[in-house]
CSV table of C-alpha atoms in Angstrom, one decimal:
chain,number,residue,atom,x,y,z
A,1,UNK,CA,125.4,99.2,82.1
A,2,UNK,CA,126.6,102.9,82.4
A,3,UNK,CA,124.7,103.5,85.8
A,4,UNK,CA,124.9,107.4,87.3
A,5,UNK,CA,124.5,107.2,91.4
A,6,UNK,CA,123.3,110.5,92.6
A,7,UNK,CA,123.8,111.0,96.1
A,8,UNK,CA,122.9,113.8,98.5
A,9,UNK,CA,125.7,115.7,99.7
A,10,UNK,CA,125.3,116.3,103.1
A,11,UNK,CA,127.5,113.5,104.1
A,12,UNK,CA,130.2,111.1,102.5
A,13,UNK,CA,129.8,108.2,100.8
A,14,UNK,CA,130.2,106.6,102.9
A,15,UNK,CA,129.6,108.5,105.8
A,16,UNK,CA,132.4,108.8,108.2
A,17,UNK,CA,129.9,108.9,111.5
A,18,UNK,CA,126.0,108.8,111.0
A,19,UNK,CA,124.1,109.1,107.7
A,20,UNK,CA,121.4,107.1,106.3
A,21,UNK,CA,120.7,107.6,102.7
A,22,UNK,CA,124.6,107.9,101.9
A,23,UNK,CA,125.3,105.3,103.2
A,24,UNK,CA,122.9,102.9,101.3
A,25,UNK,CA,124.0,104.6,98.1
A,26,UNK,CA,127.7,103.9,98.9
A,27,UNK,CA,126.5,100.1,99.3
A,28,UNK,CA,124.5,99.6,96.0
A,29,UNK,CA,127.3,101.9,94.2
A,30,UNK,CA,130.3,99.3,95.6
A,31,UNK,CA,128.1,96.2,94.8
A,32,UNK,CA,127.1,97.4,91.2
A,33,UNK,CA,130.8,98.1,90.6
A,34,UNK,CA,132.3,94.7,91.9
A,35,UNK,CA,129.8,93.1,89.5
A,36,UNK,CA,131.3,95.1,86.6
A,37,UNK,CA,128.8,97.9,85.4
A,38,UNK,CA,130.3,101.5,84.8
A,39,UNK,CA,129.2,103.7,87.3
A,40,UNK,CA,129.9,107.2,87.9
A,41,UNK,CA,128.8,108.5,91.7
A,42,UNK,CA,128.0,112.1,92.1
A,43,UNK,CA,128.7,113.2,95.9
A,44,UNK,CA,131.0,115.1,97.7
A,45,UNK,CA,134.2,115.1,97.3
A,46,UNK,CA,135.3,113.5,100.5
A,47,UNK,CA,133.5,110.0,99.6
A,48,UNK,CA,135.5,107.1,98.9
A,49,UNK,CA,134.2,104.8,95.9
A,50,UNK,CA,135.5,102.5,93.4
A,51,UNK,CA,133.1,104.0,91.2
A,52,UNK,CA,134.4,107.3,89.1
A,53,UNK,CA,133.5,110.1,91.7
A,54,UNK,CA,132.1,113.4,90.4
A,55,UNK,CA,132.2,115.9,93.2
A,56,UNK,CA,129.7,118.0,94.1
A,57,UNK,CA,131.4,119.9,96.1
A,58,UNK,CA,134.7,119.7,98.6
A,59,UNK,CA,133.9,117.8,101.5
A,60,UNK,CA,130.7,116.3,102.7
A,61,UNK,CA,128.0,120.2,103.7
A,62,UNK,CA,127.2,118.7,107.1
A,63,UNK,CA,131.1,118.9,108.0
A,64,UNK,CA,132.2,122.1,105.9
A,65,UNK,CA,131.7,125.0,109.0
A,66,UNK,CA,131.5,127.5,105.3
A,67,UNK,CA,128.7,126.1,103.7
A,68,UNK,CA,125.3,128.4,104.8
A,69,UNK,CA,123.5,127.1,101.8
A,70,UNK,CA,123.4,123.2,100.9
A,71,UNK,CA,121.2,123.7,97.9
A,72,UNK,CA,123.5,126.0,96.1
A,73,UNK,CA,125.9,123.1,95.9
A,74,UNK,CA,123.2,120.4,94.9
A,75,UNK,CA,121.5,122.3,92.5
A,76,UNK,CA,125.0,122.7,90.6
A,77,UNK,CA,125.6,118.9,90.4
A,78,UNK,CA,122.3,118.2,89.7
A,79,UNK,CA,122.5,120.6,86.5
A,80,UNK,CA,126.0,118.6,86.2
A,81,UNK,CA,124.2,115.4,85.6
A,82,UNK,CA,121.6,116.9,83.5
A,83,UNK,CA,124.2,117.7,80.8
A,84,UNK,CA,125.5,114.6,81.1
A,85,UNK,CA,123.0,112.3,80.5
A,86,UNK,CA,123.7,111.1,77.3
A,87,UNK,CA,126.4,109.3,79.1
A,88,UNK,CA,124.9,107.2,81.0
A,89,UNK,CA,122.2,104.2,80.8
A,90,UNK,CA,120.8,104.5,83.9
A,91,UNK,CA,120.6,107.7,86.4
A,92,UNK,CA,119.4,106.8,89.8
A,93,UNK,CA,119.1,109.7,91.8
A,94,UNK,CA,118.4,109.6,96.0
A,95,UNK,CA,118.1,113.5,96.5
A,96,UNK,CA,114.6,113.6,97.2
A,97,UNK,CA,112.9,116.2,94.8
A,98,UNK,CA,115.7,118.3,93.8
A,99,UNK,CA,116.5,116.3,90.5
A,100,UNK,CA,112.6,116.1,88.9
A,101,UNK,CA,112.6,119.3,86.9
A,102,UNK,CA,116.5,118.8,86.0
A,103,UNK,CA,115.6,114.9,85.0
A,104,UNK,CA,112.2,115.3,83.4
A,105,UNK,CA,113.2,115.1,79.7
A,106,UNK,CA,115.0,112.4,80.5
A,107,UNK,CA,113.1,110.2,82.5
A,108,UNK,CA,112.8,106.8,80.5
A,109,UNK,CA,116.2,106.4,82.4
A,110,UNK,CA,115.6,108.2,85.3
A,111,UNK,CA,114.5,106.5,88.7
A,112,UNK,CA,114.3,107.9,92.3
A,113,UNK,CA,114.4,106.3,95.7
A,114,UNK,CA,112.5,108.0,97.9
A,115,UNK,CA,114.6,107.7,101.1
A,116,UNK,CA,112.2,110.3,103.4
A,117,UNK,CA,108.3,111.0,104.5
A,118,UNK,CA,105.8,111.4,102.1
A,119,UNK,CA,103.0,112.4,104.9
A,120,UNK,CA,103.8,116.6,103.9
A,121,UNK,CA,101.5,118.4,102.0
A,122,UNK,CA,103.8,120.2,100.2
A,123,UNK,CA,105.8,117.3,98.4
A,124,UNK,CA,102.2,116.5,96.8
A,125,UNK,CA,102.6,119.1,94.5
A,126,UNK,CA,106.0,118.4,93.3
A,127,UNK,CA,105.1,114.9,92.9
A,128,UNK,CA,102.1,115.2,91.0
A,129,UNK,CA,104.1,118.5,88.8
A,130,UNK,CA,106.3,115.3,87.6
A,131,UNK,CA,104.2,112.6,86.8
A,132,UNK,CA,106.4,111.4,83.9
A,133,UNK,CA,109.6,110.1,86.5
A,134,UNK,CA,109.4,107.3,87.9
A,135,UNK,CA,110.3,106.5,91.9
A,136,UNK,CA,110.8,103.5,94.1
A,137,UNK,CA,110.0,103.3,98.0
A,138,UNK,CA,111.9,101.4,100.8
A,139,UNK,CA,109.2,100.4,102.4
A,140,UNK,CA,105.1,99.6,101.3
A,141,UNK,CA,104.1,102.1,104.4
A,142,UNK,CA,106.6,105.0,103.1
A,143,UNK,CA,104.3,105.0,100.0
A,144,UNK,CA,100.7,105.4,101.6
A,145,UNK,CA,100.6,109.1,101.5
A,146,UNK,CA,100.9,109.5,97.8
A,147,UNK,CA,99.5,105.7,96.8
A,148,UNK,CA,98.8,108.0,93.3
A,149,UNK,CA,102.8,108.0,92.6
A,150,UNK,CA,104.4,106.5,89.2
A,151,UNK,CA,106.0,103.7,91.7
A,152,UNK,CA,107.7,101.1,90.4
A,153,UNK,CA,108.5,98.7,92.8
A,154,UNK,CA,109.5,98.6,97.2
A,155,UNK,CA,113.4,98.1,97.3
A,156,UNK,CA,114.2,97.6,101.4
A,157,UNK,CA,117.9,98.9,101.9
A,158,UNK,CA,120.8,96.0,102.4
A,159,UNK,CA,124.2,96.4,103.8
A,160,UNK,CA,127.0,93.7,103.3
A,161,UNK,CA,127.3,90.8,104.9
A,162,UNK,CA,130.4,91.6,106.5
A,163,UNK,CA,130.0,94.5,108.1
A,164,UNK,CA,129.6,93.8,111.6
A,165,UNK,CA,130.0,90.3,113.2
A,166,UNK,CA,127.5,88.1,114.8
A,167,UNK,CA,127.7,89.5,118.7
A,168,UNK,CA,126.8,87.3,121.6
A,169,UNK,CA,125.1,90.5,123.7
A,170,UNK,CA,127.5,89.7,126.5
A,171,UNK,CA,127.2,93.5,127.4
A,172,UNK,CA,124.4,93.2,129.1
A,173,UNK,CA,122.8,96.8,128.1
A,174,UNK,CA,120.4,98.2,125.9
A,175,UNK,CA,121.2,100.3,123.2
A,176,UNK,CA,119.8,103.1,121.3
A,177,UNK,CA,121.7,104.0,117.9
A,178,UNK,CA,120.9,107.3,115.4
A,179,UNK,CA,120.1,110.7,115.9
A,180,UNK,CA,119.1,112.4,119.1
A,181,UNK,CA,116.0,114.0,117.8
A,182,UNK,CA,112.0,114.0,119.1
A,183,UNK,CA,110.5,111.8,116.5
A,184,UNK,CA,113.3,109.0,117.6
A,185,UNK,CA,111.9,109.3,120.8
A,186,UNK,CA,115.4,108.9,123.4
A,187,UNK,CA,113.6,109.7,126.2
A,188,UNK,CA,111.3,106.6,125.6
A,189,UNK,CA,114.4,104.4,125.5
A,190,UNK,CA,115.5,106.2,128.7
A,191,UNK,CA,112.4,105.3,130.1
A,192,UNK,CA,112.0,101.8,129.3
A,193,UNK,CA,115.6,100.9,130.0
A,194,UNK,CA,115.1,102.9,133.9
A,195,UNK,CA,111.8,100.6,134.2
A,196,UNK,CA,113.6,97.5,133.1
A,197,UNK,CA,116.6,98.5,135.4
A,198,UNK,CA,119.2,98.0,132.8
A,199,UNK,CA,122.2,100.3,131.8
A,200,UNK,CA,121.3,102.0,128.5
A,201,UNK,CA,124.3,103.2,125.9
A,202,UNK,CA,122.7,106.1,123.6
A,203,UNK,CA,124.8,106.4,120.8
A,204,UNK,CA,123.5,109.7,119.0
A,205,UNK,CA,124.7,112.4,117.0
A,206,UNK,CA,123.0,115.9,118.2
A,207,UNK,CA,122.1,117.9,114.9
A,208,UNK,CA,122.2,121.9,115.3
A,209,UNK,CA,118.5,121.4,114.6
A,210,UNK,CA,118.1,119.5,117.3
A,211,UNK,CA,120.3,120.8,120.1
A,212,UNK,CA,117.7,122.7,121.6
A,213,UNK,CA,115.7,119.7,122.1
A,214,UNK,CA,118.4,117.7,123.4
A,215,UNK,CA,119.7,120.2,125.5
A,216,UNK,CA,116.0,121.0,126.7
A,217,UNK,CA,114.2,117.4,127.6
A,218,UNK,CA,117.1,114.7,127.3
A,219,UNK,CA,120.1,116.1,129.1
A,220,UNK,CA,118.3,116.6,132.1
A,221,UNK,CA,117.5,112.8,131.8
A,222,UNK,CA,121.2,111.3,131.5
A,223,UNK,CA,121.7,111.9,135.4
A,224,UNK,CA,121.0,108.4,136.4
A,225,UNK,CA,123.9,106.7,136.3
A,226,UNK,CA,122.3,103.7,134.4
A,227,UNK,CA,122.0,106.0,131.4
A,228,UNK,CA,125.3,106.6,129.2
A,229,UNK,CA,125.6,109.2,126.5
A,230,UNK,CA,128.1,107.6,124.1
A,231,UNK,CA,127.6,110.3,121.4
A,232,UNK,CA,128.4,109.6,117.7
A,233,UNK,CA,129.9,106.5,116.7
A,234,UNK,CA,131.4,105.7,113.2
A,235,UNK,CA,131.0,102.3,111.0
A,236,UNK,CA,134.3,100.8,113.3
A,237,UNK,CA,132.7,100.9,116.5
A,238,UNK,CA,129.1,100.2,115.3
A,239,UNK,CA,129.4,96.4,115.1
A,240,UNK,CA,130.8,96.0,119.0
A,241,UNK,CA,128.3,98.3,119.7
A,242,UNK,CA,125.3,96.6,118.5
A,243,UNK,CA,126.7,93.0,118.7
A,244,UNK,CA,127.6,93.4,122.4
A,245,UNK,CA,123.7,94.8,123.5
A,246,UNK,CA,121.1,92.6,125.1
A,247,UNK,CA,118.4,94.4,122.6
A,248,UNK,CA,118.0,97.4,120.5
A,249,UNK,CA,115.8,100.0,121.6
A,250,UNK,CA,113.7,101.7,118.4
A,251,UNK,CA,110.8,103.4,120.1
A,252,UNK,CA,110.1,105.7,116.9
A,253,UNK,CA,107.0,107.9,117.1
A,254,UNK,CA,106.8,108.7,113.5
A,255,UNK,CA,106.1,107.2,110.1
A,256,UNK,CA,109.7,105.8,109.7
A,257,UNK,CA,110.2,104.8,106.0
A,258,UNK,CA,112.3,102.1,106.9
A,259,UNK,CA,114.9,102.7,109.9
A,260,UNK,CA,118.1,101.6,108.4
A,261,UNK,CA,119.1,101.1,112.4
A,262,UNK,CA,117.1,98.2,112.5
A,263,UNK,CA,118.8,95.7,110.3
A,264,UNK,CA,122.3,97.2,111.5
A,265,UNK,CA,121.5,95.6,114.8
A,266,UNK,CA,120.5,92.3,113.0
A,267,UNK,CA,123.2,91.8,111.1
A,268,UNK,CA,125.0,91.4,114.8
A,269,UNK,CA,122.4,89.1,115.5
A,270,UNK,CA,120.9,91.8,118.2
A,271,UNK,CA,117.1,91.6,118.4
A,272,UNK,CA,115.2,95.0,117.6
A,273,UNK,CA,112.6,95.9,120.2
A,274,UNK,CA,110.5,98.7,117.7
A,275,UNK,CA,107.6,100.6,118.6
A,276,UNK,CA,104.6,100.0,115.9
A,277,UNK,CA,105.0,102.7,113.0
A,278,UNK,CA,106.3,102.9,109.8
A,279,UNK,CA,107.6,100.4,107.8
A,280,UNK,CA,108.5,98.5,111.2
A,281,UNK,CA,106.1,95.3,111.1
A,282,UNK,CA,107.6,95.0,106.9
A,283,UNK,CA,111.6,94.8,108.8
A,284,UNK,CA,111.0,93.1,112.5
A,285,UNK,CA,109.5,90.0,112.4
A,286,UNK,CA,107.9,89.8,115.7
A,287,UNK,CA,109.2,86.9,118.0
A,288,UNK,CA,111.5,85.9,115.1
A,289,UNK,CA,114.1,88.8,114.8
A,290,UNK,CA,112.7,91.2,117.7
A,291,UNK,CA,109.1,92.5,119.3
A,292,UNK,CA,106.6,95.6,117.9
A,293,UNK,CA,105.5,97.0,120.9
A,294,UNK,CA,102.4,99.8,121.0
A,295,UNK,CA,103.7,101.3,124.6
A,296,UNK,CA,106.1,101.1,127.4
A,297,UNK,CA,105.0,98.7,129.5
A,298,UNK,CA,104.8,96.4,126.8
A,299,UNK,CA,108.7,97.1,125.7
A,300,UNK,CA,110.1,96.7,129.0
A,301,UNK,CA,107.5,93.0,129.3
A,302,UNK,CA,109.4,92.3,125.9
A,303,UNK,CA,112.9,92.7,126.9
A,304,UNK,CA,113.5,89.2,128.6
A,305,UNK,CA,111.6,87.7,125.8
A,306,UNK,CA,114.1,89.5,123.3
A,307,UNK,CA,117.1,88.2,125.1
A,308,UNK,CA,116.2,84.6,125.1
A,309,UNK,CA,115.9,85.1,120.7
A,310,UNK,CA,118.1,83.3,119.2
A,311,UNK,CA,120.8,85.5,117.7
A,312,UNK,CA,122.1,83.4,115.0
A,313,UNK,CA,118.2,83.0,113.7
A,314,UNK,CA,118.3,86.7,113.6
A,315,UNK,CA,121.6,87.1,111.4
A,316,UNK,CA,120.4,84.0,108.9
A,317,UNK,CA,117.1,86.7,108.4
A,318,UNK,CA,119.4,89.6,107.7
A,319,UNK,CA,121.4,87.3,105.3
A,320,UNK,CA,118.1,86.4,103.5
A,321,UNK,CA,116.0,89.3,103.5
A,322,UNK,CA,118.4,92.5,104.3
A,323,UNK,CA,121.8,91.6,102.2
A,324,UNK,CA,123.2,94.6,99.6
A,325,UNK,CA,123.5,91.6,97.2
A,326,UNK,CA,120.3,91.5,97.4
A,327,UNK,CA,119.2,94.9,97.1
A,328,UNK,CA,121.2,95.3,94.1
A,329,UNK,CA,120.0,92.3,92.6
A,330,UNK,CA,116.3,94.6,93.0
A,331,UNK,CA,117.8,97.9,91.4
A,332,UNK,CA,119.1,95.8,88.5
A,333,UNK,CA,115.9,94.2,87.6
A,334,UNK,CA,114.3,97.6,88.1
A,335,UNK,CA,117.3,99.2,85.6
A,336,UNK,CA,116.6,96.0,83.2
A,337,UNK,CA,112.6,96.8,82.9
A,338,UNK,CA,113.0,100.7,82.4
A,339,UNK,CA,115.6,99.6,79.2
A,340,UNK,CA,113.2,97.8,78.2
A,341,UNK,CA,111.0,100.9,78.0
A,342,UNK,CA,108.5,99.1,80.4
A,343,UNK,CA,105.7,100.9,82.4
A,344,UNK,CA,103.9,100.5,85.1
A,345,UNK,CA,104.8,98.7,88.4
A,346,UNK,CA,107.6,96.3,87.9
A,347,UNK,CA,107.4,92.6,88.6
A,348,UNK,CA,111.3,92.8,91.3
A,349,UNK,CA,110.5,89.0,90.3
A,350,UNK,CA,109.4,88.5,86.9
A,351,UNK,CA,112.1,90.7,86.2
A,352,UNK,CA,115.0,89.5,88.1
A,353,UNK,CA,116.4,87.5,85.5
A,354,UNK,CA,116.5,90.3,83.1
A,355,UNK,CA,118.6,92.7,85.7
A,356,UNK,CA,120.9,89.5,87.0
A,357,UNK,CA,121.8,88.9,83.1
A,358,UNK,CA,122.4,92.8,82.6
A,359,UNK,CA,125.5,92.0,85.4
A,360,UNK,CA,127.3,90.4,82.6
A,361,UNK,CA,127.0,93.0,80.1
């Protein structure tokens, strides 16, 4: 297949430190490529792919100190892609709503993952402006606000299996691993992790959006000397980072769509100690690869229970459930149904066989 990856350009693909949604695009793209479909990936220019790479711009708008206008730069590419349609099979486009009037002429071979909230008012109205394109969720829960969408299908994110090691948790401390921001909740990790009386590592990067808040209501909490602000981490020092913690902390108070963080920590075997929200009870399976927890008291109870998990149980349920072989294998069967002009929801397994065979083409 002739597949077009459209990727925000915010960061890399991959990202070089923290991203989300560029970083799951990098996987599938990688993964559809080693299985021999043509694909073209339209990011920044910075991202390193064994795709062909059409740049959106220089160097990923989150690190370029001259960019004051992201959208300028998206709504270029995305005008790119337009005009190039006829080129491609398949355009799969991850930049939220940006693409729907650019892609609606063309939407028997459009899809979109939906990689952020759907609980704002004001995406209704986009939504329901483009009924004709078709999206896909990465988790049943991100999908409740707007149940009316044309979904096609729930595709959870996968990484490869080789990314980080299993880890043994020899470290001894809790960790907390993202983005310092109020809907994450840090200080709720703080808190649990001063209750418990175990050191806590906070791996974070601080957006400007977010500085005022970090600066404001979690510096003044790093003082005790059990708490250590690592700061942001890259894809090297991820695996240690996660393998070598007694538990991951994830005490979201938000509607996460899926919390990519989640099966990072167990692919290194680390079990995932998740406050209830979200797409959380579809990823943790409680006693099995971590505990969902409604409070703190309840999170700090469920941190000698996490520790006596066994870790190897919880990398076999990555391997099965959270794999980018996996995750492709999904995207293909969707790609194989919408070349078969199909509508409606799509059957990931009725229509498996179809995308697996399309590998081969």
């Amino acid at each position: 297949m002739r597949i077009a990856q459209v990727a925000p350009l915010y960061e890399s693909c991959p990202p070089r430190l923290y991203g989300g949604s560029e970083r799951v695009v990098s996987y599938l793209t990688e993964e559809l490529v080693r299985l021999g479909h043509e694909v073209t990936l339209f990011a920044s220019g910075d991202s390193c792919t064994a795709a062909t790479l059409d740049p959106g711009c220089e160097v990923a708008l989150w690190r370029d100190e001259r960019v004051k206008d992201p959208l300028v730069y998206h709504l270029m590419m995305l005008d790119r892609v337009r005009r190039r349609e006829a080129d491609f099979d398949i355009i799969h486009c991850h930049t939220d709503y940006l693409h729907l009037p650019f892609l609606a002429e063309c939407s028997d071979k459009t899809i979109t993952t939906v990689h952020g909230r759907l609980d704002l008012p004001d995406l209704h109205a986009i939504f329901r402006a483009f009924p004709m394109l078709r999206f896909v969720s990465i988790s049943d829960a991100q999908r409740q606000p707007m149940p009316w969408a044309n979904w096609q299908a729930t595709v959870y994110h996968g990484l490869p299996r080789n990314l980080h090691r299993l880890g043994d948790g020899r470290g001894g401390y809790l960790a907390f691993l993202g983005r310092i921001a109020r809907e994450k909740r840090p200080d709720r990790a703080i808190e649990i992790a001063l209750r418990a009386r175990m050191p806590l590592q906070i791996a974070a990067k601080v957006d400007p959006t977010d500085r005022a808040y970090f600066e404001r209501e979690i510096l003044p909490l790093l003082g005790d000397p059990l708490i250590e602000f690592v700061g942001e981490i890259g894809e090297a020092d991820k695996g240690a980072f996660l393998g070598d913690a007694a538990a991951l902390l994830f005490p979201i108070d938000w509607p996460e769509p899926f919390g990519l963080v989640q099966i990072e920590a167990m692919a290194a075997g680390t079990p995932v100690i998740a406050f209830r929200g979200g797409s959380v009870p579809e990823i943790i399976e409680d006693g099995v690869t971590g505990f969902i927890v409604d409070d703190i008291e309840s999170a700090v109870a469920a941190i000698p229970l996490a520790k006596a998990l066994d870790r190897r149980v919880i990398r076999q349920e990555f391997e099965r459930r959270f794999s980018d072989e996996r995750m492709t294998r999904d995207y293909l069967a969707i790609y194989s149904a919408l070349l078969q002009r199909g509508s409606g929801a799509i059957d990931l397994g009725a229509a498996a066989a179809r995308g697996v065979a399309q590998a081969a083409d």
